[in-house]
PDB file of C-alpha atoms in Angstrom:
ATOM      1  CA  UNK A   1      61.199  71.278   1.276  1.00 45.00           C
ATOM      2  CA  UNK A   2      61.192  67.851   2.926  1.00 49.00           C
ATOM      3  CA  UNK A   3      58.130  65.722   3.335  1.00 50.00           C
ATOM      4  CA  UNK A   4      56.093  66.227   6.470  1.00 52.00           C
ATOM      5  CA  UNK A   5      56.326  63.572   9.136  1.00 55.00           C
ATOM      6  CA  UNK A   6      53.357  62.239  11.046  1.00 56.00           C
ATOM      7  CA  UNK A   7      53.583  61.603  14.785  1.00 57.00           C
ATOM      8  CA  UNK A   8      50.936  59.580  16.589  1.00 52.00           C
ATOM      9  CA  UNK A   9      50.342  60.145  20.305  1.00 51.00           C
ATOM     10  CA  UNK A  10      48.864  57.470  22.493  1.00 50.00           C
ATOM     11  CA  UNK A  11      49.492  55.160  25.396  1.00 51.00           C
ATOM     12  CA  UNK A  12      51.276  51.863  25.708  1.00 57.00           C
ATOM     13  CA  UNK A  13      51.283  49.319  28.504  1.00 54.00           C
ATOM     14  CA  UNK A  14      53.026  46.098  29.341  1.00 59.00           C
ATOM     15  CA  UNK A  15      51.380  43.248  31.211  1.00 62.00           C
ATOM     16  CA  UNK A  16      52.895  42.752  34.642  1.00 65.00           C
ATOM     17  CA  UNK A  17      55.931  40.522  34.418  1.00 69.00           C
ATOM     18  CA  UNK A  18      56.481  40.792  30.638  1.00 72.00           C
ATOM     19  CA  UNK A  19      59.094  43.601  30.757  1.00 84.00           C
ATOM     20  CA  UNK A  20      58.441  44.574  27.155  1.00 87.00           C
ATOM     21  CA  UNK A  21      56.007  46.743  25.218  1.00 87.00           C
ATOM     22  CA  UNK A  22      54.887  45.681  21.756  1.00 86.00           C
ATOM     23  CA  UNK A  23      54.422  48.679  19.463  1.00 87.00           C
ATOM     24  CA  UNK A  24      52.453  48.299  16.245  1.00 84.00           C
ATOM     25  CA  UNK A  25      51.442  50.882  13.663  1.00 81.00           C
ATOM     26  CA  UNK A  26      49.604  50.580  10.335  1.00 79.00           C
ATOM     27  CA  UNK A  27      51.301  51.304   7.012  1.00 74.00           C
ATOM     28  CA  UNK A  28      48.393  53.524   6.016  1.00 69.00           C
ATOM     29  CA  UNK A  29      49.846  56.520   7.901  1.00 62.00           C
ATOM     30  CA  UNK A  30      53.235  56.382   6.111  1.00 63.00           C
ATOM     31  CA  UNK A  31      52.310  59.276   3.833  1.00 65.00           C
ATOM     32  CA  UNK A  32      55.772  59.829   2.360  1.00 66.00           C
ATOM     33  CA  UNK A  33      56.045  56.137   1.447  1.00 66.00           C
ATOM     34  CA  UNK A  34      59.670  55.662   2.522  1.00 72.00           C
ATOM     35  CA  UNK A  35      58.621  52.699   4.637  1.00 74.00           C
ATOM     36  CA  UNK A  36      60.288  53.520   7.950  1.00 84.00           C
ATOM     37  CA  UNK A  37      58.979  54.199  11.426  1.00 85.00           C
ATOM     38  CA  UNK A  38      60.833  55.734  14.394  1.00 90.00           C
ATOM     39  CA  UNK A  39      59.930  54.346  17.829  1.00 93.00           C
ATOM     40  CA  UNK A  40      61.192  56.303  20.854  1.00 94.00           C
ATOM     41  CA  UNK A  41      60.597  55.613  24.550  1.00 94.00           C
ATOM     42  CA  UNK A  42      61.352  56.999  27.978  1.00 94.00           C
ATOM     43  CA  UNK A  43      60.024  57.389  31.474  1.00 92.00           C
ATOM     44  CA  UNK A  44      56.427  58.615  31.604  1.00 87.00           C
ATOM     45  CA  UNK A  45      56.212  62.411  31.829  1.00 86.00           C
ATOM     46  CA  UNK A  46      59.975  62.901  31.455  1.00 86.00           C
ATOM     47  CA  UNK A  47      61.353  62.495  27.919  1.00 90.00           C
ATOM     48  CA  UNK A  48      62.142  59.915  25.247  1.00 93.00           C
ATOM     49  CA  UNK A  49      65.807  59.406  26.166  1.00 94.00           C
ATOM     50  CA  UNK A  50      65.780  55.717  27.132  1.00 95.00           C
ATOM     51  CA  UNK A  51      65.963  54.478  23.563  1.00 94.00           C
ATOM     52  CA  UNK A  52      64.958  54.680  19.937  1.00 95.00           C
ATOM     53  CA  UNK A  53      64.778  52.335  16.969  1.00 94.00           C
ATOM     54  CA  UNK A  54      64.105  52.844  13.270  1.00 92.00           C
ATOM     55  CA  UNK A  55      61.766  50.081  12.123  1.00 88.00           C
ATOM     56  CA  UNK A  56      61.938  49.229   8.389  1.00 84.00           C
ATOM     57  CA  UNK A  57      58.973  48.011   6.366  1.00 76.00           C
ATOM     58  CA  UNK A  58      58.980  44.237   6.520  1.00 71.00           C
ATOM     59  CA  UNK A  59      55.504  43.002   7.348  1.00 65.00           C
ATOM     60  CA  UNK A  60      52.133  44.616   7.920  1.00 71.00           C
ATOM     61  CA  UNK A  61      51.767  46.315  10.339  1.00 79.00           C
ATOM     62  CA  UNK A  62      55.052  47.802  11.515  1.00 82.00           C
ATOM     63  CA  UNK A  63      55.954  46.009  14.745  1.00 85.00           C
ATOM     64  CA  UNK A  64      58.673  46.455  17.365  1.00 89.00           C
ATOM     65  CA  UNK A  65      59.168  45.108  20.898  1.00 90.00           C
ATOM     66  CA  UNK A  66      60.731  47.504  23.399  1.00 92.00           C
ATOM     67  CA  UNK A  67      62.598  45.217  25.806  1.00 92.00           C
ATOM     68  CA  UNK A  68      64.629  45.545  28.991  1.00 90.00           C
ATOM     69  CA  UNK A  69      61.898  47.429  30.876  1.00 89.00           C
ATOM     70  CA  UNK A  70      61.392  47.429  34.638  1.00 87.00           C
ATOM     71  CA  UNK A  71      58.208  45.853  35.961  1.00 82.00           C
ATOM     72  CA  UNK A  72      55.931  48.426  37.623  1.00 82.00           C
ATOM     73  CA  UNK A  73      57.537  51.463  35.910  1.00 86.00           C
ATOM     74  CA  UNK A  74      55.450  53.807  33.734  1.00 87.00           C
ATOM     75  CA  UNK A  75      56.849  54.536  30.261  1.00 88.00           C
ATOM     76  CA  UNK A  76      55.848  56.753  27.359  1.00 90.00           C
ATOM     77  CA  UNK A  77      56.268  55.822  23.701  1.00 90.00           C
ATOM     78  CA  UNK A  78      56.369  58.051  20.625  1.00 90.00           C
ATOM     79  CA  UNK A  79      55.933  56.675  17.121  1.00 87.00           C
ATOM     80  CA  UNK A  80      56.880  58.831  14.116  1.00 85.00           C
ATOM     81  CA  UNK A  81      56.468  57.900  10.462  1.00 80.00           C
ATOM     82  CA  UNK A  82      59.632  59.047   8.699  1.00 78.00           C
TER      83      UNK A  82
END
């Protein structure tokens, strides 16, 4: 059987005019130790179909900027330790 993955739920927000969301997550939740994180995003309340990115372990904490967003639009973000 494969290792269990951990998914953290929460909220994310961008400051008006920035058009990006900075996502950070601590290494301490990477229970399988493979050092990767999946970041997915989409329109708030809809799905996570706008994009995804696997973030490799490089520095502490994991960090990724979701760019190309529309000012004034609500988004949802899902972060999964892989």
